[in-house]
PDB file of C-alpha atoms in Angstrom:
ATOM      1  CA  UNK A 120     127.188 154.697  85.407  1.00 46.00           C
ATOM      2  CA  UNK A 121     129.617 152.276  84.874  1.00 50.00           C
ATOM      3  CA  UNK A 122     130.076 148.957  86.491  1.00 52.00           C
ATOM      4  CA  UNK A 123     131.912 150.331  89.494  1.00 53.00           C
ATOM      5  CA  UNK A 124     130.255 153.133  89.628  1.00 53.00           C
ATOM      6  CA  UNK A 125     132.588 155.547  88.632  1.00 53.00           C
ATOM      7  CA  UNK A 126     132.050 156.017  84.869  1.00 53.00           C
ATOM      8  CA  UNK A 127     129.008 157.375  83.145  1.00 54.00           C
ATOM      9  CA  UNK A 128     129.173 154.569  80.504  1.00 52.00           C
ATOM     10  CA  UNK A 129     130.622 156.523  77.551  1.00 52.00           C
ATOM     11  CA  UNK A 130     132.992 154.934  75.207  1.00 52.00           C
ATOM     12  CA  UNK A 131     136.180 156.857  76.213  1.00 52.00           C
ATOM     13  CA  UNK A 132     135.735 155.827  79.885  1.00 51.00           C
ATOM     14  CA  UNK A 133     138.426 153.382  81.733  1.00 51.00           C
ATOM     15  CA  UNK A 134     135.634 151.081  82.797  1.00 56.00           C
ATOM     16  CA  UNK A 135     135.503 150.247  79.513  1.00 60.00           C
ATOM     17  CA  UNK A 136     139.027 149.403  78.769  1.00 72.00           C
ATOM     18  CA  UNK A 137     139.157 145.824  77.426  1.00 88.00           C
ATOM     19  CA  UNK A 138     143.185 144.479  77.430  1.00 91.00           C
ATOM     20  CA  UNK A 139     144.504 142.235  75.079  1.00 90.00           C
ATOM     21  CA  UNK A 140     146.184 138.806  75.839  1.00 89.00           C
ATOM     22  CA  UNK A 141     149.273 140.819  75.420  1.00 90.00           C
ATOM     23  CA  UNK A 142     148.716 143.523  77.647  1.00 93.00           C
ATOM     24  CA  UNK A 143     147.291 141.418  80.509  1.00 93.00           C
ATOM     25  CA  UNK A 144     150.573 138.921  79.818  1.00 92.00           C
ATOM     26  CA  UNK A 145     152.461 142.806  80.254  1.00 94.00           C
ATOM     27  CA  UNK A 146     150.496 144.238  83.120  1.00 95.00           C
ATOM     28  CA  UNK A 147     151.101 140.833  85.067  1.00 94.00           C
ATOM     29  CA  UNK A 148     155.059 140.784  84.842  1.00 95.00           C
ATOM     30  CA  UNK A 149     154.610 144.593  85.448  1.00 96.00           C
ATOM     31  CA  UNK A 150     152.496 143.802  88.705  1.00 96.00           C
ATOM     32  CA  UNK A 151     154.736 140.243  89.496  1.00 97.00           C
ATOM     33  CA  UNK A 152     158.127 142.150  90.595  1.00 97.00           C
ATOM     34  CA  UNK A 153     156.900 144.428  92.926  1.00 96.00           C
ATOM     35  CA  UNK A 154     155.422 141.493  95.192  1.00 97.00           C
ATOM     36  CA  UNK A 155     158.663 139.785  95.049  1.00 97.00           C
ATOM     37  CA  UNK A 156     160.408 142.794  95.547  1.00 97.00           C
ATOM     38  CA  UNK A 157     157.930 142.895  99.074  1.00 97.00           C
ATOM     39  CA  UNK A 158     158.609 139.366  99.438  1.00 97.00           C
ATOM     40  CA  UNK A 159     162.362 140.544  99.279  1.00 97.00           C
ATOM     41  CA  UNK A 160     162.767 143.478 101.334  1.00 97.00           C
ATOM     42  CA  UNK A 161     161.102 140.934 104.388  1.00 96.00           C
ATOM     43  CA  UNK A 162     163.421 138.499 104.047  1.00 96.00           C
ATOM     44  CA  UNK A 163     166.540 140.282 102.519  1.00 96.00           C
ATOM     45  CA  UNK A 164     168.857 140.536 105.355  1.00 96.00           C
ATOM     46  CA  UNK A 165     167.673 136.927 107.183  1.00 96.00           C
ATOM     47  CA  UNK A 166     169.574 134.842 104.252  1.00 95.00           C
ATOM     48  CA  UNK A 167     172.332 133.753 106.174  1.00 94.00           C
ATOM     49  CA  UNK A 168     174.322 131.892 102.906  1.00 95.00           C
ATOM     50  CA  UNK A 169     176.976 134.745 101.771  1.00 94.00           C
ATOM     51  CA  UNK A 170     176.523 134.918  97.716  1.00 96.00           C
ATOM     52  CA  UNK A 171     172.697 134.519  97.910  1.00 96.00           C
ATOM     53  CA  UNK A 172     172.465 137.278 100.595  1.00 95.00           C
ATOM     54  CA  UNK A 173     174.524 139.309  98.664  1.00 95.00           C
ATOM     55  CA  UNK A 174     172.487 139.064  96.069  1.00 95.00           C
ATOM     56  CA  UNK A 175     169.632 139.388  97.670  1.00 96.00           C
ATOM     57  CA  UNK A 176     170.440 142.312  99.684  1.00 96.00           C
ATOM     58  CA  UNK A 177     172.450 144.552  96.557  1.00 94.00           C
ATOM     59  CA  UNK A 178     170.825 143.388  93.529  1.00 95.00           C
ATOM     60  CA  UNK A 179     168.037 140.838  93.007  1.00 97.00           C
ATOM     61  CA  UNK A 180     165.528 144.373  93.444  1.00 96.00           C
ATOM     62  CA  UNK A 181     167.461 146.290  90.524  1.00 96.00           C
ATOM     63  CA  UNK A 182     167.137 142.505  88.414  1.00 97.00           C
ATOM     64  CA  UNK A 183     163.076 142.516  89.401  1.00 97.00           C
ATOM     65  CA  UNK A 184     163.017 146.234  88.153  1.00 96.00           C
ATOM     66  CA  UNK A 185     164.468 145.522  84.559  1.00 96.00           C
ATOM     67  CA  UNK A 186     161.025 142.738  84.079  1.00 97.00           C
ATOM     68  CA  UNK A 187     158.573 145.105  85.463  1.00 97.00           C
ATOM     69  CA  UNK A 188     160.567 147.749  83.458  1.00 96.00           C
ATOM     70  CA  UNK A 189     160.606 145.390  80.131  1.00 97.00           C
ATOM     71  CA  UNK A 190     156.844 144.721  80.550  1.00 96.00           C
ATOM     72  CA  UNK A 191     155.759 148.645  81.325  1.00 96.00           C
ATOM     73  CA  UNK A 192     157.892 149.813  78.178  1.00 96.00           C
ATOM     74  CA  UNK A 193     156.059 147.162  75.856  1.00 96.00           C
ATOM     75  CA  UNK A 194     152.796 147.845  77.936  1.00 95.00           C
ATOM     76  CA  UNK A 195     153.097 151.849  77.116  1.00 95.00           C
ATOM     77  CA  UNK A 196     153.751 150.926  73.679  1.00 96.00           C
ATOM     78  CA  UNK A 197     150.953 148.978  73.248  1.00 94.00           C
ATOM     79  CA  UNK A 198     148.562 151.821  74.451  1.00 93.00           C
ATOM     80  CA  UNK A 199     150.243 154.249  71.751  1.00 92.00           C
ATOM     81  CA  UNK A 200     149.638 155.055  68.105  1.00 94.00           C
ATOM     82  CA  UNK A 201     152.751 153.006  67.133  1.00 94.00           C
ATOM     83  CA  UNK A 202     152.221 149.356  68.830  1.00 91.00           C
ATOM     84  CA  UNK A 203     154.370 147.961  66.036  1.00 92.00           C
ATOM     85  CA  UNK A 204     157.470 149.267  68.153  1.00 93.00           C
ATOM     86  CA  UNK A 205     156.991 146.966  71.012  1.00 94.00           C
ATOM     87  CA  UNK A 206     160.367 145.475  72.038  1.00 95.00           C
ATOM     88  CA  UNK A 207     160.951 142.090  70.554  1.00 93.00           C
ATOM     89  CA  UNK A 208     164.233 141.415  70.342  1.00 95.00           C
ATOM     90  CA  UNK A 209     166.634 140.315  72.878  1.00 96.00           C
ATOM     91  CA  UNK A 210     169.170 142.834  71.516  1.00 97.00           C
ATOM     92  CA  UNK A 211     166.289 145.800  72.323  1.00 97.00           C
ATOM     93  CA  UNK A 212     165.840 144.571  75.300  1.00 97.00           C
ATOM     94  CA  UNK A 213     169.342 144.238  76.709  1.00 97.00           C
ATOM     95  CA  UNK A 214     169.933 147.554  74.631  1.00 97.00           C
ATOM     96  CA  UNK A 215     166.769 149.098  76.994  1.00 96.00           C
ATOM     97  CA  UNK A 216     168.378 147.667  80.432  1.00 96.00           C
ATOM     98  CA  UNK A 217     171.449 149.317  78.986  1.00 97.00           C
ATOM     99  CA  UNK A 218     170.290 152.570  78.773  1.00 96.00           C
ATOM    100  CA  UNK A 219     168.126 152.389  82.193  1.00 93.00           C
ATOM    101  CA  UNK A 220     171.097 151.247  83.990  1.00 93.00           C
ATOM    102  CA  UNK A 221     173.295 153.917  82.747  1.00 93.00           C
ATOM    103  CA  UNK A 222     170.860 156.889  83.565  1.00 93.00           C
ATOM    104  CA  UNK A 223     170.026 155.106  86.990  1.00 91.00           C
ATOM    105  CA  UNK A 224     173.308 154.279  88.171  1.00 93.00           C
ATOM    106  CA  UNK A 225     175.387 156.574  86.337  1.00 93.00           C
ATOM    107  CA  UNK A 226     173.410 159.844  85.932  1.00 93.00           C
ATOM    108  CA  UNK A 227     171.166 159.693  88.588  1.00 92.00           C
ATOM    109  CA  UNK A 228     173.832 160.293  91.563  1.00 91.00           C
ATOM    110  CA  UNK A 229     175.282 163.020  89.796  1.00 92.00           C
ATOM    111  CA  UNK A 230     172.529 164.985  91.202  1.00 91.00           C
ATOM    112  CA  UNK A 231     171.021 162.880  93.816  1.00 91.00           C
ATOM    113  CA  UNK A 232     173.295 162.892  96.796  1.00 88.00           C
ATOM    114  CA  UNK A 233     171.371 159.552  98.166  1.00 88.00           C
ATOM    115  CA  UNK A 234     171.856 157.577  95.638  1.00 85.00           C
ATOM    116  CA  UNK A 235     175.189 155.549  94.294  1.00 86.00           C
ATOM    117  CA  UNK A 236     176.253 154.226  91.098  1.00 88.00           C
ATOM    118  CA  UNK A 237     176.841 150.367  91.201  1.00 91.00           C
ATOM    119  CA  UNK A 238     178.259 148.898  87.785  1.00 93.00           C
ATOM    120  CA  UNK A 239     176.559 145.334  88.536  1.00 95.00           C
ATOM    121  CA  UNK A 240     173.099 146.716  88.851  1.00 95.00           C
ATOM    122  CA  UNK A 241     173.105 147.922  85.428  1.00 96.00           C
ATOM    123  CA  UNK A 242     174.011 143.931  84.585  1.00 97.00           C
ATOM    124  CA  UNK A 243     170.973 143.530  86.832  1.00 97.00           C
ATOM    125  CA  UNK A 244     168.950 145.592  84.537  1.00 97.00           C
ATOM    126  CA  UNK A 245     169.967 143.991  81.027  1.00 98.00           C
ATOM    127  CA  UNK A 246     169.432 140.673  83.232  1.00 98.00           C
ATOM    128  CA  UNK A 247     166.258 141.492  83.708  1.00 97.00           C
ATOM    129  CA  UNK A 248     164.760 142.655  80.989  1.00 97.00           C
ATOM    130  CA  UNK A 249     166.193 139.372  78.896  1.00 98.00           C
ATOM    131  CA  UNK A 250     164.194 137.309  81.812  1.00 97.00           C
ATOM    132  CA  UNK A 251     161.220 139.211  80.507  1.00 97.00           C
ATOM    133  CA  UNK A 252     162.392 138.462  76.897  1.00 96.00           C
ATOM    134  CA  UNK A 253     163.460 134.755  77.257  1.00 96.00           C
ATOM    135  CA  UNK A 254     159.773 134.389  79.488  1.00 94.00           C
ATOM    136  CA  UNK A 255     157.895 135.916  76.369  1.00 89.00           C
ATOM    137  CA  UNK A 256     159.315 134.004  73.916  1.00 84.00           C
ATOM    138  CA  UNK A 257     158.590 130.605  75.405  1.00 83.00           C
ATOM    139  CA  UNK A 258     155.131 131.853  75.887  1.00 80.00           C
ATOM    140  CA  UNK A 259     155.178 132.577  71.648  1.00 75.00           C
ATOM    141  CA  UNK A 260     156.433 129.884  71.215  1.00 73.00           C
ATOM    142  CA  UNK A 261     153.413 127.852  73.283  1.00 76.00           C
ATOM    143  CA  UNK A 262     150.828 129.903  71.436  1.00 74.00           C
ATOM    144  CA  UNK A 263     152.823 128.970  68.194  1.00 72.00           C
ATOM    145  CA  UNK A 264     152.114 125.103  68.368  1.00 67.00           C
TER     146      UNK A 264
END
């Protein structure tokens, strides 16, 4: 068996699984969002300044989905038989939010009945994922000197 006791030690198992400085730097600003998005819905609606409520309250959560979103694309990728297609760019990336933010906000309550369309969450999106570009690039550029 494995180390935690769940794997019987062949090479396929997920015991095994050894991630690269890339995929850990992926997983964590995959993982990172959704505790400030906790952090957020606790506090959300206590803000008592107007704009930064607002924000707060309507968007910051859409802006924290387009880094975790960012970072589980290029984390995917990474896994598959074509790594080389990891987003690099910061036109991919804003292209990616794009696309997200159109299917979330402008397909999506076509047929969900819940949900609503809001044109500055899908700026919220392509705001996020360049956070996840403009933070991977200064880390590059670290490793780089």
């Amino acid at each position: 068996m494995g180390r935690c006791g769940c794997c019987s030690g062949g090479t396929g198992d997920l015991c095994n699984l050894r991630l690269s400085k890339t995929q850990r730097w992926d997983l964590l600003f995959f993982c990172i969002p959704f505790v400030l998005y906790a952090v957020n819905q606790q506090i959300k609606y206590e803000v008592t300044v107007p704009l930064l409520g607002y924000l707060l309250r309507c968007h910051f959560n859409d802006y924290l989905g387009g880094i975790a979103f960012a970072a589980y694309l290029n984390l995917v990728i990474s896994f598959s038989r074509w790594p080389h297609l990891r987003l690099h760019t910061p036109l991919q990336f804003a292209a990616a939010g794009l696309l997200c933010g159109l299917v979330w906000e402008g397909i999506t309550p076509l047929f969900l009945s819940s949900s609503t369309g809001d044109w500055l969450d899908v700026a919220a999106y392509v705001l996020g994922m360049l956070t996840y570009w403009l933070l991977w690039a200064r880390r590059e550029e670290k490793q780089a000197v």
